[in-house]
């Protein structure tokens, strides 16, 4: 199985969400069954919409963040309790949150504990080997800051070297993210050491997302 995480970030309104879902669900998604899992991570307000509009065995829903607090008097927070039953995955520790929201390793660990307590799988993003991977986290994404949104994707050699330095084992699911597009996706989706990719920009375009899925599926057909 290969995973393709679609991180919409803070893009799209309701109309655009409907359009995206209409286009993506009109594509022949059955080619991905038992080969590729898409984890679609819209902004919080659209999670429910995507859940209703996009029902397919190869599509799972994720959140882009989760509160480190339990349910309670925390105005504006979206807790793991609220998300439970709505998402299977949550992205935790994306560099944009580390930078703009000042999230540190402790906060990230607390968020992972909250997610796991509700049966939601955290996908922890690390920028380099200095970022701590919380205990018991099995989905890890290497996303170097300079590769995000820049068109400067990291080389496969660099990604595999970081994987080694992070002590990633066969019990982990290891992803790469940063300027992955249909034309470079095979670099990351073909090696057995990498189980998936995280897409930002490319995930906003349903046909590009589908094309990247096809790259993953084509590899699995050959192997
Ligand atoms: P990008 O973003 O694909 O636009 O580079 C990746 C990410 O931030 O997850």
PDB file of C-alpha atoms and ligand atoms in Angstrom, residues 7 9 94 143 147-149 178-179 198-201, ligand 1:
ATOM      1  CA  UNK A   7      -2.805  18.636   2.674  1.00  0.00           C
ATOM      2  CA  UNK A   9      -3.588  23.838   4.046  1.00  0.00           C
ATOM      3  CA  UNK A  94       3.784  20.548  10.151  1.00  0.00           C
ATOM      4  CA  UNK A 143       9.407  17.591   5.053  1.00  0.00           C
ATOM      5  CA  UNK A 147      11.416  22.090  -0.197  1.00  0.00           C
ATOM      6  CA  UNK A 148       7.894  23.150   0.785  1.00  0.00           C
ATOM      7  CA  UNK A 149       6.101  25.164  -1.866  1.00  0.00           C
ATOM      8  CA  UNK A 178       7.951  19.077  -0.327  1.00  0.00           C
ATOM      9  CA  UNK A 179       7.220  20.079  -3.940  1.00  0.00           C
ATOM     10  CA  UNK A 198       2.508  14.490   1.415  1.00  0.00           C
ATOM     11  CA  UNK A 199       1.257  16.992  -1.123  1.00  0.00           C
ATOM     12  CA  UNK A 200       0.440  20.636  -0.579  1.00  0.00           C
ATOM     13  CA  UNK A 201       0.050  22.545  -3.839  1.00  0.00           C
TER      14      UNK A 201
HETATM   15  P1  LIG B   1       4.036  21.428  -1.210  1.00  0.00           P
HETATM   16  O1  LIG B   1       3.693  21.298   0.353  1.00  0.00           O
HETATM   17  O2  LIG B   1       3.670  20.139  -1.866  1.00  0.00           O
HETATM   18  O3  LIG B   1       3.181  22.572  -1.699  1.00  0.00           O
HETATM   19  O4  LIG B   1       5.488  21.716  -1.323  1.00  0.00           O
HETATM   20  C1  LIG B   1       3.941  20.105   1.036  1.00  0.00           C
HETATM   21  C2  LIG B   1       3.512  20.241   2.465  1.00  0.00           C
HETATM   22  O5  LIG B   1       3.672  21.313   3.052  1.00  0.00           O
HETATM   23  O6  LIG B   1       2.976  19.276   3.061  1.00  0.00           O
END
